[in-house]
PDB file of C-alpha atoms in Angstrom:
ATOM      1  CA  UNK A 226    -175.886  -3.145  32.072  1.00 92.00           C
ATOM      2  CA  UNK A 227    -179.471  -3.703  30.747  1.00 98.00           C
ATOM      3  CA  UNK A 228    -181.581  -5.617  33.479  1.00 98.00           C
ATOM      4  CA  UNK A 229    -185.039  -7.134  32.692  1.00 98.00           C
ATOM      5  CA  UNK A 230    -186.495  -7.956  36.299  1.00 98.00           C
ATOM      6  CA  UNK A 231    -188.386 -11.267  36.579  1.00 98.00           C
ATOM      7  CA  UNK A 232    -191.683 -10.456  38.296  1.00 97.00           C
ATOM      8  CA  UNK A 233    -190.287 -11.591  41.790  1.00 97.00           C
ATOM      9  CA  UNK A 234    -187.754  -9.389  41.641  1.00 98.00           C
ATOM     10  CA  UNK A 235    -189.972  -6.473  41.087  1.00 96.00           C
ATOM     11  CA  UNK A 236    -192.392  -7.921  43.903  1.00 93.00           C
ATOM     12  CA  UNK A 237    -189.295  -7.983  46.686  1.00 95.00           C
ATOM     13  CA  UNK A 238    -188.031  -4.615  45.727  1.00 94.00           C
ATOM     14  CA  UNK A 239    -190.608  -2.800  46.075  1.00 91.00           C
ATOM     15  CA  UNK A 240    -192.198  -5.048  49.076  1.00 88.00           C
ATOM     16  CA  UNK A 241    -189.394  -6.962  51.531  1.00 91.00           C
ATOM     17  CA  UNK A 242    -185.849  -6.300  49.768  1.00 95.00           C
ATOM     18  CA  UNK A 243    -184.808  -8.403  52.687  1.00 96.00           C
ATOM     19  CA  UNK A 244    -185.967 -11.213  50.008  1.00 97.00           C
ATOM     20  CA  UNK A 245    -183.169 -10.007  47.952  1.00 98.00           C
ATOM     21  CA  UNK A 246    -179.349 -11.439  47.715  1.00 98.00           C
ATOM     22  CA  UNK A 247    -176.609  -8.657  48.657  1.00 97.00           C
ATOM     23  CA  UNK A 248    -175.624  -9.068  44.766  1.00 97.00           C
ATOM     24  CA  UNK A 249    -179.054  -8.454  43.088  1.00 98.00           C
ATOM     25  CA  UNK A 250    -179.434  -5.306  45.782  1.00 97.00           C
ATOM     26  CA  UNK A 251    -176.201  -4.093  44.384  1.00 97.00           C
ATOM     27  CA  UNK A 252    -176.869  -4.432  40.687  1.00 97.00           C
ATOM     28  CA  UNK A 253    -180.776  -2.852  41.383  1.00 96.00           C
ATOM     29  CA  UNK A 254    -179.135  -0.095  43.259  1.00 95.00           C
ATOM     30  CA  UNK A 255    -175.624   0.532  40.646  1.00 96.00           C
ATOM     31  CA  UNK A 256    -176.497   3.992  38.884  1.00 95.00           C
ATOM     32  CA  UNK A 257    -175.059   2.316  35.739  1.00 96.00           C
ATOM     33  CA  UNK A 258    -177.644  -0.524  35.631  1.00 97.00           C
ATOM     34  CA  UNK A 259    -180.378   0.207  33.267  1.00 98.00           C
ATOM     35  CA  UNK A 260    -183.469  -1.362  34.595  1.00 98.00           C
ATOM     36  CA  UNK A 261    -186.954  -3.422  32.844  1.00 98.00           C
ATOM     37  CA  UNK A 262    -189.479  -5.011  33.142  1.00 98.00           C
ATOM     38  CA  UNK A 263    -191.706  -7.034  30.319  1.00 98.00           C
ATOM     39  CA  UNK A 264    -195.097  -6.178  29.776  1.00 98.00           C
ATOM     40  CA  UNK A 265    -195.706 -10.011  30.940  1.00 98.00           C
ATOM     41  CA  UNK A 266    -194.730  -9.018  34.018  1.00 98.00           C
ATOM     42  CA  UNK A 267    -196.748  -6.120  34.357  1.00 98.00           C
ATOM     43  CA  UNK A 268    -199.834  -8.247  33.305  1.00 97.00           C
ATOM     44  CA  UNK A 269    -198.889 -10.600  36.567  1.00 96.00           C
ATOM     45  CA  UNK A 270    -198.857  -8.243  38.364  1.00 95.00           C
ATOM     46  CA  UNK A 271    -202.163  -6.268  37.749  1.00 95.00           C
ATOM     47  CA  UNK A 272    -203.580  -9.933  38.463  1.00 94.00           C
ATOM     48  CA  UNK A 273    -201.935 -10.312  41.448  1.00 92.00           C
ATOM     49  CA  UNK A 274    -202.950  -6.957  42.469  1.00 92.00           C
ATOM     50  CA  UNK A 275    -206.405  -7.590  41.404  1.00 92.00           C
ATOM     51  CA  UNK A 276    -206.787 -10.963  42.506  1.00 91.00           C
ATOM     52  CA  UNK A 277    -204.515 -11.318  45.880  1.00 77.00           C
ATOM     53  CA  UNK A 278    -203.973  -7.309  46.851  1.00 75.00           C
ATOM     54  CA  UNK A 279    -200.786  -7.157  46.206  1.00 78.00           C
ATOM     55  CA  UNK A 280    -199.237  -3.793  47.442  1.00 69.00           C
ATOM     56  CA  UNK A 281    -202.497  -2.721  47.932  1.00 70.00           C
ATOM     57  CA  UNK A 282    -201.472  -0.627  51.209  1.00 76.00           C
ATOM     58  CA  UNK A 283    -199.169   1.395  48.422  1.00 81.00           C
ATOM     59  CA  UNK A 284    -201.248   1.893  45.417  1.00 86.00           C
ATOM     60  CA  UNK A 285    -205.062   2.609  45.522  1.00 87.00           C
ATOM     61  CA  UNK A 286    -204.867   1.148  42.539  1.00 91.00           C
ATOM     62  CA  UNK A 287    -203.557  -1.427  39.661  1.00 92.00           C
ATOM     63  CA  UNK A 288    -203.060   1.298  37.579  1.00 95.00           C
ATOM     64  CA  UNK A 289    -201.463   3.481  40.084  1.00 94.00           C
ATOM     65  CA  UNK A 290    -199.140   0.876  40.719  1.00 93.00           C
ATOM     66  CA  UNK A 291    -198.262   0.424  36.910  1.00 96.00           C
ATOM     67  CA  UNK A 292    -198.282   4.455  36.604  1.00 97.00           C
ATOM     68  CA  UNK A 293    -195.305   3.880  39.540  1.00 96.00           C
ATOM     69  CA  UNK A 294    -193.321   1.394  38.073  1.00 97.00           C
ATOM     70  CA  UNK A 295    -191.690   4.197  36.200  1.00 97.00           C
ATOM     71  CA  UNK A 296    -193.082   7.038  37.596  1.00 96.00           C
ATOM     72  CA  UNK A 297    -191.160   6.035  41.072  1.00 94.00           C
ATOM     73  CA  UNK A 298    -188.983   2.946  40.423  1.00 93.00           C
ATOM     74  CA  UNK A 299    -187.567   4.307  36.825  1.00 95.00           C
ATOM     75  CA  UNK A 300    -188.012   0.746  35.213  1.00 97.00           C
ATOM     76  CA  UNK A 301    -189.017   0.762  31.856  1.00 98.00           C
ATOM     77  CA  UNK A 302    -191.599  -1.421  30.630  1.00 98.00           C
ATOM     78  CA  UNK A 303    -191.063  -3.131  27.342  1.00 98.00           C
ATOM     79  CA  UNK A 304    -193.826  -3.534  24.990  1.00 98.00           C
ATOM     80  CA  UNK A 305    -194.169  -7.674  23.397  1.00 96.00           C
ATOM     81  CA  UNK A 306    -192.583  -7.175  20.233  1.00 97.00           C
ATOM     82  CA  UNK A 307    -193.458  -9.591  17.683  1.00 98.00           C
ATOM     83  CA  UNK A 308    -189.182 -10.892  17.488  1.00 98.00           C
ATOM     84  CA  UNK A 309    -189.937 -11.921  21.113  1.00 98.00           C
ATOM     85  CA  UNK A 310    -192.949 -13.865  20.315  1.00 97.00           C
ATOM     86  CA  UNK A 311    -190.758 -15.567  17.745  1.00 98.00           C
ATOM     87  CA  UNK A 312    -188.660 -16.283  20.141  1.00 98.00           C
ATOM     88  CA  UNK A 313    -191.122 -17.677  22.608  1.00 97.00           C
ATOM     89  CA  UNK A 314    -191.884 -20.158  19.550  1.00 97.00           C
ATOM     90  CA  UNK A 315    -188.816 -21.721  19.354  1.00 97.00           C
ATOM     91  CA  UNK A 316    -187.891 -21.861  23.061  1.00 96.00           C
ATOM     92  CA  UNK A 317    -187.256 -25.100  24.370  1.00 95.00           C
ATOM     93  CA  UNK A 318    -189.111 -25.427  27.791  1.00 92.00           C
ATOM     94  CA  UNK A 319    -187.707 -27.339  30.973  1.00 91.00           C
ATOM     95  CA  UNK A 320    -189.558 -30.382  30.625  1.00 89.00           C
ATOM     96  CA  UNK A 321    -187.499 -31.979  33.425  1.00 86.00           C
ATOM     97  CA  UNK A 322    -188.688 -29.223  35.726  1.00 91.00           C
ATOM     98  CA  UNK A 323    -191.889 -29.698  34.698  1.00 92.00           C
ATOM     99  CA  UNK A 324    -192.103 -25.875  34.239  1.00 93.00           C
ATOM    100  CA  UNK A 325    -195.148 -24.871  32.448  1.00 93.00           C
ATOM    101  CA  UNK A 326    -195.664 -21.146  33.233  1.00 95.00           C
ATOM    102  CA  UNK A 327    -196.422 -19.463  29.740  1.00 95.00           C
ATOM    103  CA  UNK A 328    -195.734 -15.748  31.353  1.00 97.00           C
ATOM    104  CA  UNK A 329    -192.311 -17.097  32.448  1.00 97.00           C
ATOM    105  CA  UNK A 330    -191.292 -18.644  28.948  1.00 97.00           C
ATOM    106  CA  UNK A 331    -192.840 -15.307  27.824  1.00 98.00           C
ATOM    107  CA  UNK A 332    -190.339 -13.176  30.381  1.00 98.00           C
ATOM    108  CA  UNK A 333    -187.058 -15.762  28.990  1.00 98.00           C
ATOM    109  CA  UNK A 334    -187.689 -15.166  25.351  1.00 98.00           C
ATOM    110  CA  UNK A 335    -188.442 -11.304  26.442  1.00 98.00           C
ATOM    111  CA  UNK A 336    -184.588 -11.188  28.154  1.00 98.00           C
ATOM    112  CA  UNK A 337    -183.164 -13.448  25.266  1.00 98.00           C
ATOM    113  CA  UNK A 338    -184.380 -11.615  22.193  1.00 98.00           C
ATOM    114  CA  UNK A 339    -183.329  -8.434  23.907  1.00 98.00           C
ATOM    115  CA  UNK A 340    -179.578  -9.465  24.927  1.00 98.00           C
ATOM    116  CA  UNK A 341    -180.747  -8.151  28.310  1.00 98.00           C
ATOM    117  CA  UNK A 342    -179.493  -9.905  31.783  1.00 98.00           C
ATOM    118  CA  UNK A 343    -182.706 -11.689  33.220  1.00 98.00           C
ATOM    119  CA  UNK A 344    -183.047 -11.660  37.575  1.00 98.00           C
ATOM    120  CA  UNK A 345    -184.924 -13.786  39.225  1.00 98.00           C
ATOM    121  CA  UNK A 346    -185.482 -15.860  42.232  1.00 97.00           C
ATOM    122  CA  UNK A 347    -186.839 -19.054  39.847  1.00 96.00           C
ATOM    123  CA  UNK A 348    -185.133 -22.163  40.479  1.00 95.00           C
ATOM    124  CA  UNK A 349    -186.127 -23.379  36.708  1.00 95.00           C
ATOM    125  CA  UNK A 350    -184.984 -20.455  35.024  1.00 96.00           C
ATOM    126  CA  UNK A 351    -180.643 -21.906  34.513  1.00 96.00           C
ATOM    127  CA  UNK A 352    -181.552 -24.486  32.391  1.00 96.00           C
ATOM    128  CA  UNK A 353    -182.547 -21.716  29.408  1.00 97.00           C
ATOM    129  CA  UNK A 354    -179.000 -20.891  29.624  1.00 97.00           C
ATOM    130  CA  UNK A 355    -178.004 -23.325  27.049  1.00 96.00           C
ATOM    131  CA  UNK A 356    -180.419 -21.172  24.695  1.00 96.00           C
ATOM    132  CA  UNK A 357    -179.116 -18.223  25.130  1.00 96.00           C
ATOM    133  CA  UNK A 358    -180.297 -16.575  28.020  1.00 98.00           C
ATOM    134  CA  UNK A 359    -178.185 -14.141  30.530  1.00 98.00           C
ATOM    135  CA  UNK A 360    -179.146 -15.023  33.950  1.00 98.00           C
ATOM    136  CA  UNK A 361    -178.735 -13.735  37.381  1.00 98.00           C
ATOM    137  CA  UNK A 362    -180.118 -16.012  40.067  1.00 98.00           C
ATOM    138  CA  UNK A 363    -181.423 -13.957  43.581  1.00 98.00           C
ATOM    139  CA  UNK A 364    -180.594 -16.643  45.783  1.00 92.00           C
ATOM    140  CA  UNK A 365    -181.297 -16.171  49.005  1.00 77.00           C
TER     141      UNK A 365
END
């Protein structure tokens, strides 16, 4: 199965995978799952690096960290194609959420234009079902 890991995801994994449901642990840990992550995400998380030290007791680093992601992790990152900024035009956003994150709409149409099975902890993230998007929620 292809996986493209919300941001969150990545963030518990590799930090508290206490934060992580028994069933997201067992698809990031199945041999058979193919893992990614967006370049969107990889842009977070250089900022939060930057900005909030994220995982900076790990990496000495942003760019060690991104160097790791599939150095040490084996998760692909996926370049923004210009089919998944088509996408990303056309997407319907949860209005009734009031979700207005660009780099998550970015993620969706990333996981949608793909066919690829988006995780992530985001509460908002069911309602782009109806569009077309494969979702497993990390509910814990």
């Amino acid at each position: 199965m292809r996986i493209l890991l919300d941001t969150n995801i990545y963030i518990y994994w590799t930090t508290d995978q206490g934060l992580l449901s028994e069933n997201v642990l067992s698809i990031l840990n199945d041999p058979s799952s193919l893992l990614y992550i967006s370049a969107e995400s990889v842009r977070e998380l250089i900022i939060a690096y930057n900005n909030k030290g994220l995982g900076n007791k790990r990496w000495r680093t942003a760019e060690d960290m991104v160097r790791s992601i599939e150095e040490d992790y084996y998760i692909e990152i996926l370049p923004l194609q210009k089919e998944v900024m088509q996408t990303y035009s056309r997407l319907r956003i949860n209005t009734a959420m009031n979700h207005k994150d660009p780099s998550d709409h970015v993620i969706i149409a990333h996981a949608m234009t793909l066919g690829m099975t988006l995780v992530s902890s985001d509460t908002r993230f069911p309602y782009y079902r109806r569009q077309g998007l494969d979702f497993v929620f990390n509910e814990k």
